Tab-separated table of C-alpha atoms and ligand atoms in Angstrom:
chain	number	residue	atom	x	y	z
A	1	UNK	CA	9.509	6.215	18.178
A	2	UNK	CA	10.202	2.431	20.238
A	3	UNK	CA	10.641	1.973	23.548
A	4	UNK	CA	12.853	-0.290	24.745
A	5	UNK	CA	10.133	-2.506	26.152
A	6	UNK	CA	7.956	-2.222	23.021
A	7	UNK	CA	11.600	-3.276	21.403
A	8	UNK	CA	12.310	-5.979	23.440
A	9	UNK	CA	9.065	-7.596	23.114
A	10	UNK	CA	9.097	-7.548	19.287
A	11	UNK	CA	13.009	-9.520	19.860
A	12	UNK	CA	11.267	-11.971	21.603
A	13	UNK	CA	8.533	-12.721	19.307
A	14	UNK	CA	11.222	-12.862	16.714
A	15	UNK	CA	13.164	-14.963	18.797
A	16	UNK	CA	9.919	-17.390	19.449
A	17	UNK	CA	8.833	-17.470	15.943
A	18	UNK	CA	11.988	-17.731	13.998
A	19	UNK	CA	12.078	-21.105	13.422
A	20	UNK	CA	8.879	-21.357	12.048
A	21	UNK	CA	8.615	-17.983	9.342
A	22	UNK	CA	10.939	-19.705	7.224
A	23	UNK	CA	8.751	-20.951	4.423
A	24	UNK	CA	10.225	-22.228	1.067
A	25	UNK	CA	10.297	-19.914	-1.465
A	26	UNK	CA	8.090	-20.000	-3.719
A	27	UNK	CA	8.197	-17.122	-6.181
A	28	UNK	CA	7.746	-15.899	-9.529
A	29	UNK	CA	10.932	-15.245	-9.687
A	30	UNK	CA	12.245	-18.408	-9.554
A	31	UNK	CA	13.006	-19.030	-13.259
A	32	UNK	CA	15.270	-15.909	-13.077
A	33	UNK	CA	18.682	-16.907	-11.205
A	34	UNK	CA	19.438	-13.356	-11.222
A	35	UNK	CA	16.907	-12.033	-8.226
A	36	UNK	CA	16.134	-14.352	-5.087
A	37	UNK	CA	12.928	-14.305	-3.415
A	38	UNK	CA	11.728	-15.323	0.113
A	39	UNK	CA	7.834	-15.284	1.316
A	40	UNK	CA	7.304	-15.323	4.915
A	41	UNK	CA	5.187	-14.694	8.056
A	42	UNK	CA	6.514	-12.195	10.725
A	43	UNK	CA	3.930	-11.450	13.685
A	44	UNK	CA	4.337	-7.250	14.377
A	45	UNK	CA	3.033	-6.291	17.610
A	46	UNK	CA	1.398	-2.872	17.348
A	47	UNK	CA	-0.799	-0.460	19.162
A	48	UNK	CA	-2.791	2.175	17.882
A	49	UNK	CA	-5.602	4.874	18.260
A	50	UNK	CA	-8.224	3.661	16.037
A	51	UNK	CA	-11.763	5.341	15.907
A	52	UNK	CA	-15.681	3.951	16.416
A	53	UNK	CA	-17.596	5.316	13.849
A	54	UNK	CA	-21.381	6.197	14.971
A	55	UNK	CA	-23.534	4.486	13.601
A	56	UNK	CA	-21.810	1.964	10.874
A	57	UNK	CA	-24.016	0.250	8.408
A	58	UNK	CA	-23.100	-3.210	8.842
A	59	UNK	CA	-22.459	-5.392	5.862
A	60	UNK	CA	-23.045	-9.119	6.123
A	61	UNK	CA	-24.644	-9.264	1.822
A	62	UNK	CA	-24.491	-7.841	-1.014
A	63	UNK	CA	-27.671	-6.019	-0.176
A	64	UNK	CA	-25.682	-4.512	2.977
A	65	UNK	CA	-23.069	-3.012	0.827
A	66	UNK	CA	-25.137	-0.877	-1.308
A	67	UNK	CA	-26.603	0.638	1.696
A	68	UNK	CA	-23.413	0.973	3.137
A	69	UNK	CA	-22.000	2.876	-0.004
A	70	UNK	CA	-25.494	5.045	-0.235
A	71	UNK	CA	-24.552	5.834	3.695
A	72	UNK	CA	-21.295	6.715	3.492
A	73	UNK	CA	-21.861	8.895	-0.071
A	74	UNK	CA	-25.095	10.783	1.167
A	75	UNK	CA	-24.241	14.301	1.733
A	76	UNK	CA	-26.208	14.988	4.748
A	77	UNK	CA	-24.399	12.193	7.092
A	78	UNK	CA	-22.045	10.523	5.811
A	79	UNK	CA	-18.955	11.060	3.876
A	80	UNK	CA	-15.607	12.749	4.863
A	81	UNK	CA	-18.030	13.653	7.809
A	82	UNK	CA	-15.829	13.950	10.781
A	83	UNK	CA	-19.133	14.248	13.049
A	84	UNK	CA	-19.473	10.265	12.503
A	85	UNK	CA	-16.525	9.715	14.698
A	86	UNK	CA	-17.361	9.134	17.770
A	87	UNK	CA	-14.647	8.791	19.523
A	88	UNK	CA	-10.824	7.161	19.733
A	89	UNK	CA	-10.701	3.445	20.530
A	90	UNK	CA	-7.177	2.291	21.462
A	91	UNK	CA	-6.443	-1.063	19.911
A	92	UNK	CA	-3.026	-3.786	20.223
A	93	UNK	CA	-2.324	-7.119	19.421
A	94	UNK	CA	0.169	-9.293	17.330
A	95	UNK	CA	-0.409	-9.877	14.031
A	96	UNK	CA	0.665	-12.330	11.296
A	97	UNK	CA	1.840	-10.259	8.296
A	98	UNK	CA	3.059	-12.181	5.144
A	99	UNK	CA	6.299	-10.563	3.749
A	100	UNK	CA	8.089	-11.151	0.669
A	101	UNK	CA	11.811	-10.025	0.797
A	102	UNK	CA	13.237	-9.918	-2.724
A	103	UNK	CA	17.157	-9.246	-3.282
A	104	UNK	CA	19.852	-9.303	-6.092
A	105	UNK	CA	21.032	-12.953	-5.784
A	106	UNK	CA	24.923	-11.691	-6.401
A	107	UNK	CA	25.039	-9.204	-3.782
A	108	UNK	CA	27.990	-7.889	-4.297
A	109	UNK	CA	27.616	-4.276	-3.458
A	110	UNK	CA	23.998	-3.984	-4.416
A	111	UNK	CA	21.005	-4.339	-2.759
A	112	UNK	CA	22.283	-2.565	-0.121
A	113	UNK	CA	18.925	-0.423	-0.367
A	114	UNK	CA	15.524	-1.906	0.924
A	115	UNK	CA	12.814	-0.347	-0.920
A	116	UNK	CA	9.599	-1.161	1.803
A	117	UNK	CA	6.796	-1.315	-0.498
A	118	UNK	CA	2.923	-0.880	1.093
A	119	UNK	CA	0.075	-1.793	-1.594
A	120	UNK	CA	-3.013	0.345	-1.624
A	121	UNK	CA	-6.747	-1.129	-1.159
A	122	UNK	CA	-8.012	-3.781	-3.193
A	123	UNK	CA	-5.223	-5.529	-3.726
A	124	UNK	CA	-2.050	-7.526	-1.702
A	125	UNK	CA	1.151	-7.412	-2.577
A	126	UNK	CA	0.845	-9.241	-5.941
A	127	UNK	CA	0.155	-5.880	-7.017
A	128	UNK	CA	3.753	-4.497	-6.949
A	129	UNK	CA	4.945	-8.210	-8.340
A	130	UNK	CA	2.549	-9.470	-11.050
A	131	UNK	CA	2.526	-12.845	-11.919
A	132	UNK	CA	0.993	-12.128	-15.644
A	133	UNK	CA	3.989	-10.948	-17.910
A	134	UNK	CA	6.637	-10.002	-15.094
A	135	UNK	CA	9.090	-9.058	-17.349
A	136	UNK	CA	6.313	-5.921	-18.588
A	137	UNK	CA	3.998	-5.349	-15.147
A	138	UNK	CA	6.135	-6.182	-11.994
A	139	UNK	CA	7.312	-3.408	-9.720
A	140	UNK	CA	9.619	-6.134	-8.286
A	141	UNK	CA	11.159	-7.470	-10.998
A	142	UNK	CA	12.589	-3.990	-12.168
A	143	UNK	CA	13.433	-2.897	-8.379
A	144	UNK	CA	15.871	-6.004	-7.633
A	145	UNK	CA	16.889	-5.444	-11.971
A	146	UNK	CA	18.274	-1.684	-10.776
A	147	UNK	CA	19.966	-2.629	-7.851
A	148	UNK	CA	17.262	-2.689	-4.721
A	149	UNK	CA	16.643	-4.826	-2.194
A	150	UNK	CA	12.602	-4.510	-2.130
A	151	UNK	CA	10.283	-5.587	0.556
A	152	UNK	CA	6.621	-5.962	0.007
A	153	UNK	CA	3.807	-6.939	2.225
A	154	UNK	CA	0.174	-7.776	2.799
A	155	UNK	CA	-1.552	-5.022	4.633
A	156	UNK	CA	-3.476	-6.403	7.713
A	157	UNK	CA	-6.843	-7.737	6.671
A	158	UNK	CA	-5.328	-8.717	2.634
A	159	UNK	CA	-3.846	-11.695	1.176
A	160	UNK	CA	-1.555	-14.165	3.262
A	161	UNK	CA	-1.658	-11.800	6.435
A	162	UNK	CA	-4.369	-11.797	9.316
A	163	UNK	CA	-7.762	-10.972	9.077
A	164	UNK	CA	-9.179	-9.355	11.802
A	165	UNK	CA	-12.516	-7.157	12.774
A	166	UNK	CA	-13.421	-4.959	9.977
A	167	UNK	CA	-15.207	-2.126	11.681
A	168	UNK	CA	-12.591	-2.047	14.881
A	169	UNK	CA	-9.455	-3.447	13.822
A	170	UNK	CA	-8.852	-2.745	10.391
A	171	UNK	CA	-7.902	0.886	10.367
A	172	UNK	CA	-5.481	3.177	8.885
A	173	UNK	CA	-4.276	3.776	12.151
A	174	UNK	CA	-3.084	0.690	13.223
A	175	UNK	CA	-2.343	-0.356	9.686
A	176	UNK	CA	0.310	2.992	9.967
A	177	UNK	CA	1.553	1.380	13.465
A	178	UNK	CA	2.594	-2.384	11.513
A	179	UNK	CA	4.391	-0.667	8.755
A	180	UNK	CA	6.394	1.164	11.633
A	181	UNK	CA	6.515	-2.322	13.292
A	182	UNK	CA	8.008	-3.970	10.113
A	183	UNK	CA	10.254	-0.543	9.233
A	184	UNK	CA	11.452	-1.053	12.804
A	185	UNK	CA	12.400	-5.265	12.507
A	186	UNK	CA	14.033	-4.391	9.219
A	187	UNK	CA	16.199	-1.490	10.392
A	188	UNK	CA	17.583	-3.487	13.433
A	189	UNK	CA	18.482	-5.975	11.177
A	190	UNK	CA	16.395	-8.488	13.108
A	191	UNK	CA	14.160	-9.056	9.556
A	192	UNK	CA	17.997	-10.089	7.421
A	193	UNK	CA	18.259	-12.478	10.367
A	194	UNK	CA	14.680	-14.241	9.993
A	195	UNK	CA	14.850	-14.122	6.192
A	196	UNK	CA	18.663	-15.358	5.716
A	197	UNK	CA	17.776	-19.292	6.822
A	198	UNK	CA	15.739	-19.396	3.286
A	199	UNK	CA	18.628	-17.656	0.914
A	200	UNK	CA	21.237	-19.770	-0.512
A	201	UNK	CA	23.954	-16.475	-0.330
A	202	UNK	CA	24.042	-13.794	2.125
A	203	UNK	CA	21.835	-11.347	2.387
A	204	UNK	CA	22.815	-7.898	1.448
A	205	UNK	CA	23.975	-5.545	4.260
A	206	UNK	CA	21.196	-2.617	4.050
A	207	UNK	CA	22.277	0.653	4.685
A	208	UNK	CA	19.781	2.605	3.440
A	209	UNK	CA	15.388	2.548	3.743
A	210	UNK	CA	13.142	3.897	1.815
A	211	UNK	CA	9.063	3.914	1.459
A	212	UNK	CA	7.308	3.506	-1.360
A	213	UNK	CA	4.074	3.551	-1.366
A	214	UNK	CA	0.745	3.410	-4.020
A	215	UNK	CA	-2.965	4.839	-3.436
A	216	UNK	CA	-3.779	3.824	0.590
A	217	UNK	CA	-0.557	2.429	1.183
A	218	UNK	CA	1.036	6.081	0.250
A	219	UNK	CA	-1.628	7.576	2.310
A	220	UNK	CA	-0.150	5.240	5.036
A	221	UNK	CA	3.790	5.800	3.977
A	222	UNK	CA	2.967	9.494	3.918
A	223	UNK	CA	1.214	9.627	7.582
A	224	UNK	CA	4.567	7.815	8.441
A	225	UNK	CA	6.511	10.202	7.365
A	226	UNK	CA	4.791	12.497	9.293
A	227	UNK	CA	4.802	10.398	12.772
A	228	UNK	CA	8.337	8.580	12.115
A	229	UNK	CA	10.618	11.175	9.710
A	230	UNK	CA	13.849	9.938	10.116
A	231	UNK	CA	13.317	6.304	9.910
A	232	UNK	CA	13.248	7.105	6.257
A	233	UNK	CA	15.937	7.748	3.760
A	234	UNK	CA	13.837	8.859	1.118
A	235	UNK	CA	9.800	8.064	-0.310
A	236	UNK	CA	7.718	7.374	-3.251
A	237	UNK	CA	4.389	8.368	-3.413
A	238	UNK	CA	2.657	6.843	-6.328
A	239	UNK	CA	-1.445	7.310	-6.996
A	240	UNK	CA	-2.050	9.506	-4.490
A	241	UNK	CA	-1.407	13.661	-3.988
A	242	UNK	CA	-3.273	15.906	-2.498
A	243	UNK	CA	-5.423	17.746	-5.102
A	244	UNK	CA	-8.937	19.746	-4.863
A	245	UNK	CA	-10.017	17.142	-7.084
A	246	UNK	CA	-9.280	14.316	-5.285
A	247	UNK	CA	-12.973	13.518	-4.017
A	248	UNK	CA	-14.884	13.042	-7.552
A	249	UNK	CA	-14.963	9.134	-6.771
A	250	UNK	CA	-17.750	7.780	-4.625
A	251	UNK	CA	-18.310	4.516	-2.737
A	252	UNK	CA	-21.272	3.831	-5.302
A	253	UNK	CA	-18.202	3.814	-7.905
A	254	UNK	CA	-16.625	0.611	-6.665
A	255	UNK	CA	-19.772	-1.143	-6.806
A	256	UNK	CA	-19.019	-3.041	-3.484
A	257	UNK	CA	-20.827	-6.465	-3.067
A	258	UNK	CA	-19.934	-8.260	0.513
A	259	UNK	CA	-16.666	-10.526	0.262
A	260	UNK	CA	-17.640	-13.456	1.257
A	261	UNK	CA	-20.876	-13.900	-0.514
A	262	UNK	CA	-19.243	-12.606	-4.036
A	263	UNK	CA	-17.083	-15.889	-3.617
A	264	UNK	CA	-18.177	-18.181	-0.228
A	265	UNK	CA	-14.600	-19.913	-1.596
A	266	UNK	CA	-12.217	-17.723	-2.734
A	267	UNK	CA	-12.830	-15.079	0.476
A	268	UNK	CA	-13.771	-17.727	3.062
A	269	UNK	CA	-11.508	-15.869	5.561
A	270	UNK	CA	-13.203	-12.955	5.245
A	271	UNK	CA	-15.912	-11.533	7.880
A	272	UNK	CA	-18.735	-9.336	8.685
A	273	UNK	CA	-17.279	-5.183	7.120
A	274	UNK	CA	-15.065	-6.556	4.503
A	275	UNK	CA	-16.199	-5.250	1.012
A	276	UNK	CA	-15.032	-6.411	-2.781
A	277	UNK	CA	-16.083	-4.826	-6.215
A	278	UNK	CA	-18.149	-7.213	-7.938
A	279	UNK	CA	-17.037	-7.302	-11.471
A	280	UNK	CA	-14.301	-6.563	-13.441
A	281	UNK	CA	-16.021	-3.584	-15.225
A	282	UNK	CA	-15.361	-1.768	-11.135
A	283	UNK	CA	-12.097	-2.838	-11.375
A	284	UNK	CA	-11.540	-0.894	-14.117
A	285	UNK	CA	-13.624	2.123	-13.728
A	286	UNK	CA	-11.372	3.030	-10.639
A	287	UNK	CA	-7.871	1.203	-12.194
A	288	UNK	CA	-7.860	1.168	-15.697
A	289	UNK	CA	-7.374	4.256	-18.233
A	290	UNK	CA	-8.001	2.262	-21.911
A	291	UNK	CA	-7.184	6.055	-23.333
A	292	UNK	CA	-4.174	5.910	-25.383
A	293	UNK	CA	-4.584	1.964	-25.680
A	294	UNK	CA	-2.182	1.500	-23.078
A	295	UNK	CA	-4.258	-0.997	-21.075
A	296	UNK	CA	-3.800	-4.714	-22.087
A	297	UNK	CA	-7.541	-6.264	-21.336
A	298	UNK	CA	-5.850	-9.374	-20.014
A	299	UNK	CA	-3.973	-7.170	-17.569
A	300	UNK	CA	-7.252	-6.059	-16.433
A	301	UNK	CA	-8.687	-9.699	-16.446
A	302	UNK	CA	-5.357	-10.421	-13.939
A	303	UNK	CA	-5.921	-7.588	-11.677
A	304	UNK	CA	-9.581	-8.840	-11.198
A	305	UNK	CA	-8.398	-12.102	-10.180
A	306	UNK	CA	-5.889	-11.011	-7.660
A	307	UNK	CA	-8.551	-8.344	-6.166
A	308	UNK	CA	-8.947	-7.994	-2.399
A	309	UNK	CA	-11.313	-6.813	-0.104
A	310	UNK	CA	-11.441	-4.035	2.125
A	311	UNK	CA	-12.990	-2.863	4.994
A	312	UNK	CA	-15.743	-0.308	6.359
A	313	UNK	CA	-13.289	0.765	9.195
A	314	UNK	CA	-10.648	1.654	6.466
A	315	UNK	CA	-12.981	3.869	4.434
A	316	UNK	CA	-14.262	5.502	7.425
A	317	UNK	CA	-10.595	6.409	8.971
A	318	UNK	CA	-8.384	6.662	5.714
A	319	UNK	CA	-9.206	11.131	5.305
A	320	UNK	CA	-8.567	11.327	8.956
A	321	UNK	CA	-4.736	10.183	7.603
A	322	UNK	CA	-4.483	12.395	4.548
A	323	UNK	CA	-3.138	16.000	4.500
A	324	UNK	CA	-1.317	16.020	7.490
A	325	UNK	CA	2.099	18.438	7.568
A	326	UNK	CA	5.392	16.455	8.210
A	327	UNK	CA	7.473	19.461	9.006
A	328	UNK	CA	10.760	16.948	10.283
A	329	UNK	CA	11.009	14.896	7.246
A	330	UNK	CA	14.432	15.958	5.612
A	331	UNK	CA	14.803	13.382	3.100
A	332	UNK	CA	13.651	13.075	-0.704
A	333	UNK	CA	10.145	13.092	-1.889
A	334	UNK	CA	8.713	11.890	-5.592
A	335	UNK	CA	5.272	12.219	-6.229
A	336	UNK	CA	4.940	9.297	-9.126
A	337	UNK	CA	1.100	9.884	-10.736
A	338	UNK	CA	-1.142	8.666	-13.202
A	339	UNK	CA	-2.219	11.237	-15.919
A	340	UNK	CA	-5.693	9.412	-15.654
A	341	UNK	CA	-6.157	8.919	-12.093
A	342	UNK	CA	-9.835	8.753	-11.471
A	343	UNK	CA	-9.302	7.901	-7.551
A	344	UNK	CA	-7.047	10.881	-7.058
A	345	UNK	CA	-7.579	13.777	-9.430
A	346	UNK	CA	-10.306	13.006	-10.789
A	347	UNK	CA	-9.950	11.175	-14.018
A	348	UNK	CA	-7.124	13.955	-14.803
A	349	UNK	CA	-4.038	14.613	-12.791
A	350	UNK	CA	-2.733	17.560	-15.299
A	351	UNK	CA	-2.786	20.732	-13.638
A	352	UNK	CA	-4.887	19.159	-10.342
A	353	UNK	CA	-2.262	19.862	-7.426
A	354	UNK	CA	0.238	22.549	-6.561
A	355	UNK	CA	3.532	21.693	-5.500
A	356	UNK	CA	4.548	24.412	-4.269
A	357	UNK	CA	1.594	24.921	-2.011
A	358	UNK	CA	2.401	21.434	-0.826
A	359	UNK	CA	6.083	21.857	0.117
A	360	UNK	CA	5.175	25.572	1.999
A	361	UNK	CA	2.074	23.266	3.546
A	362	UNK	CA	3.358	19.808	4.717
A	363	UNK	CA	6.983	19.061	3.289
A	364	UNK	CA	8.898	22.709	4.225
A	365	UNK	CA	12.274	20.828	4.936
A	366	UNK	CA	12.237	18.014	2.468
A	367	UNK	CA	15.690	17.736	0.951
A	368	UNK	CA	13.584	17.308	-2.648
A	369	UNK	CA	9.889	17.827	-3.568
A	370	UNK	CA	9.413	16.211	-7.289
A	371	UNK	CA	6.133	15.445	-9.005
A	372	UNK	CA	6.315	13.366	-12.265
A	373	UNK	CA	2.862	12.145	-14.511
A	374	UNK	CA	2.807	8.886	-16.338
A	375	UNK	CA	1.113	9.615	-19.225
A	376	UNK	CA	-1.407	7.397	-20.622
A	377	UNK	CA	-2.178	5.645	-17.547
A	378	UNK	CA	-4.867	4.677	-15.292
A	379	UNK	CA	-4.697	4.641	-10.829
A	380	UNK	CA	-3.717	1.134	-11.392
A	381	UNK	CA	0.263	2.128	-12.663
A	382	UNK	CA	1.688	-1.413	-12.545
A	383	UNK	CA	-1.007	-3.196	-14.764
A	384	UNK	CA	-0.263	-0.835	-17.454
A	385	UNK	CA	1.894	-1.481	-20.840
A	386	UNK	CA	3.972	1.273	-19.925
A	387	UNK	CA	4.604	0.611	-16.720
A	388	UNK	CA	8.879	-0.056	-16.723
A	389	UNK	CA	9.222	2.815	-18.312
A	390	UNK	CA	7.937	4.581	-15.370
A	391	UNK	CA	9.653	2.646	-12.557
A	392	UNK	CA	12.751	4.261	-14.877
A	393	UNK	CA	11.429	7.551	-13.640
A	394	UNK	CA	11.211	6.547	-10.427
A	395	UNK	CA	14.865	4.498	-9.831
A	396	UNK	CA	16.344	7.762	-11.780
A	397	UNK	CA	15.025	9.644	-8.865
A	398	UNK	CA	16.146	7.754	-6.508
A	399	UNK	CA	19.427	7.453	-7.877
A	400	UNK	CA	19.814	11.142	-7.899
A	401	UNK	CA	19.026	11.480	-4.783
A	402	UNK	CA	21.778	8.712	-4.103
A	403	UNK	CA	19.248	6.193	-2.838
B	1	LIG	C1	-21.971	16.254	8.699
B	1	LIG	O1	-22.843	16.004	9.417
B	1	LIG	C2	-23.778	16.399	10.219
B	1	LIG	C3	-24.833	15.675	10.831
B	1	LIG	O2	-24.527	14.038	11.481
B	1	LIG	C4	-24.405	17.800	9.259
B	1	LIG	O3	-24.979	18.608	10.403
B	1	LIG	C5	-22.982	18.163	9.065
B	1	LIG	O4	-23.967	19.547	8.070
B	1	LIG	C6	-22.566	17.470	8.273
B	1	LIG	N1	-21.434	18.124	7.696
B	1	LIG	C7	-20.818	18.271	6.304
B	1	LIG	C8	-19.673	18.982	5.990
B	1	LIG	O5	-21.350	17.486	5.375
B	2	LIG	C1	0.231	-16.569	13.993
B	2	LIG	O1	1.594	-17.591	13.607
B	2	LIG	C2	1.350	-18.243	14.191
B	2	LIG	C3	2.639	-19.319	13.995
B	2	LIG	O2	2.645	-19.708	13.071
B	2	LIG	C4	0.784	-18.990	15.285
B	2	LIG	O3	0.882	-19.923	16.001
B	2	LIG	C5	-0.250	-18.047	15.642
B	2	LIG	O4	-1.614	-18.599	15.886
B	2	LIG	C6	-1.026	-17.262	14.278
B	2	LIG	N1	-1.855	-16.236	14.913
B	2	LIG	C7	-2.850	-15.841	14.213
B	2	LIG	C8	-3.642	-14.235	14.972
B	2	LIG	O5	-3.301	-16.305	13.170
B	3	LIG	C1	5.370	-8.014	-23.032
B	3	LIG	O1	4.969	-6.642	-24.024
B	3	LIG	C2	5.127	-7.210	-25.271
B	3	LIG	C3	4.626	-5.699	-26.032
B	3	LIG	O2	3.563	-6.021	-25.603
B	3	LIG	C4	4.735	-8.130	-26.117
B	3	LIG	O3	5.109	-8.364	-27.059
B	3	LIG	C5	5.515	-9.232	-24.895
B	3	LIG	O4	5.385	-10.628	-25.059
B	3	LIG	C6	5.768	-9.100	-23.428
B	3	LIG	N1	6.780	-10.083	-22.742
B	3	LIG	C7	5.961	-11.250	-21.842
B	3	LIG	C8	7.493	-11.926	-21.489
B	3	LIG	O5	4.713	-11.706	-22.178
B	4	LIG	C1	9.477	18.061	14.816
B	4	LIG	O1	10.535	17.841	15.472
B	4	LIG	C2	9.468	18.568	16.775
B	4	LIG	C3	11.152	18.803	17.577
B	4	LIG	O2	11.563	17.487	17.781
B	4	LIG	C4	8.923	18.288	17.587
B	4	LIG	O3	9.122	18.974	18.914
B	4	LIG	C5	8.121	18.418	16.728
B	4	LIG	O4	6.651	17.575	17.827
B	4	LIG	C6	8.120	17.544	16.101
B	4	LIG	N1	6.674	18.012	14.921
B	4	LIG	C7	5.526	16.705	14.156
B	4	LIG	C8	4.490	16.722	13.302
B	4	LIG	O5	6.110	15.584	14.813
B	5	LIG	C1	0.814	27.472	-5.705
B	5	LIG	O1	0.831	27.988	-4.322
B	5	LIG	C2	1.556	29.019	-4.536
B	5	LIG	C3	1.620	28.924	-2.833
B	5	LIG	O2	0.599	29.313	-2.169
B	5	LIG	C4	0.482	30.118	-5.028
B	5	LIG	O3	0.986	31.411	-5.031
B	5	LIG	C5	0.283	29.915	-6.749
B	5	LIG	O4	-0.207	31.053	-7.011
B	5	LIG	C6	-0.848	28.650	-6.559
B	5	LIG	N1	-0.599	28.585	-7.972
B	5	LIG	C7	-1.605	28.164	-8.934
B	5	LIG	C8	-1.782	27.555	-10.503
B	5	LIG	O5	-2.431	28.277	-7.941
B	6	LIG	C1	5.943	5.342	-21.439
B	6	LIG	O1	6.899	6.078	-19.918
B	6	LIG	C2	7.420	6.594	-20.395
B	6	LIG	C3	8.354	7.480	-19.262
B	6	LIG	O2	7.443	7.876	-18.149
B	6	LIG	C4	7.843	8.240	-21.003
B	6	LIG	O3	8.270	8.835	-21.478
B	6	LIG	C5	6.994	7.310	-22.407
B	6	LIG	O4	6.428	8.966	-23.089
B	6	LIG	C6	5.594	6.703	-22.670
B	6	LIG	N1	5.301	6.451	-23.772
B	6	LIG	C7	4.140	6.154	-24.210
B	6	LIG	C8	3.532	5.493	-24.974
B	6	LIG	O5	2.809	7.121	-23.477
């Protein structure tokens, strides 16, 4: 929970930056009168116990990037091996985080549930708000259309947010605390206050706060339910579930290159240890399925064009946040999975997990625990042709639970 001191620090920062943050709205929904959006920067103060990795491979070139993958994947000294964690490393800072708030323009009783939506590795908040055929792919557009307010954000190290040290700072524990900071900002009403100046109509009065993630964003969201179970009124975990088949993808399968060398102009802000899949085929491998013909090659090209680097520190810390019990989480939780998920289910989510076991061991008090497999889709759920039909399944779940 937030101490009064931490809360007042956040408040001071807010008052200090409140004037600076309200940027003019630039949104792909500007031609849709029923959706109002604004993007702005919020300073989030957070501290966490990150990890120090023994003998990390530094990545300052494409050759280093392959060496990193080799080191991570090697059975005798790398992958998932907690003996590589040397010690805990407390980190603390104030980070500029880019957020987008979208609400129904004519609030009048809608938009009162705020979805706090976290993207996964290799993307930024555009994963949820495709500029390519938004009617067919944008989750944000669909969710606002279904009456929700939606807050998307660029995780630390991506998009328009800060890009600090890729080894010691941009790791899962700190990113979890930033999600917590954003949630506190929203729940305290400060976020709406900051945003209001860039909306012409009064923002909806938010009554409920739910958390939605994709992939690594789901890992952070589930870790949030473990540590801050009372701060979420409901959650949807997309593209991620505990599965014995989850480890099939290796680091080598991402085709890593050093971001700065891959595209010095696009990735000018990214330093040592930021890595990115080299080719469109590498993005396809992890995120798309052509089975059933639900992939549009142009959506793949779009995904490749908005790919974002990940950090070495994220891959060394990610698994330590997976599979933790959330005994005190009492709200509903839905797993929304891609049928042909290569990264999470080893290519096939059917019969790849045991919901009864998850309920007993991880979510004993959840008001509801459900899983749905979206057919014909790869890991990048929002970028397959049938995406919007899948969104309705998610909204149905929420509405069934009065969210
Ligand atoms: C982890 O690495 C250590 C050496 O660093 C090795 O002895 C051990 O067998 C590895 N464990 C696994 C599960 O691979
Ligand atoms: C965050 O944004 C503020 C206000 O625009 C700016 O003064 C500050 O330097 C930024 N901090 C970082 C670490 O970029
Ligand atoms: C959405 O997809 C359908 C079917 O592929 C296509 O006909 C339509 O043009 C797309 N909509 C937009 C706005 O691109
Ligand atoms: C759950 O709540 C109980 C009672 O408040 C507390 O003692 C326990 O540490 C909590 N468990 C976790 C995993 O946070
Ligand atoms: C799922 O887990 C439950 C509880 O541990 C167990 O009884 C059941 O046999 C498992 N189902 C399968 C198909 O393994
Ligand atoms: C599209 O998604 C919906 C919702 O999950 C599903 O009912 C339908 O079968 C899917 N269509 C195809 C062609 O897979």
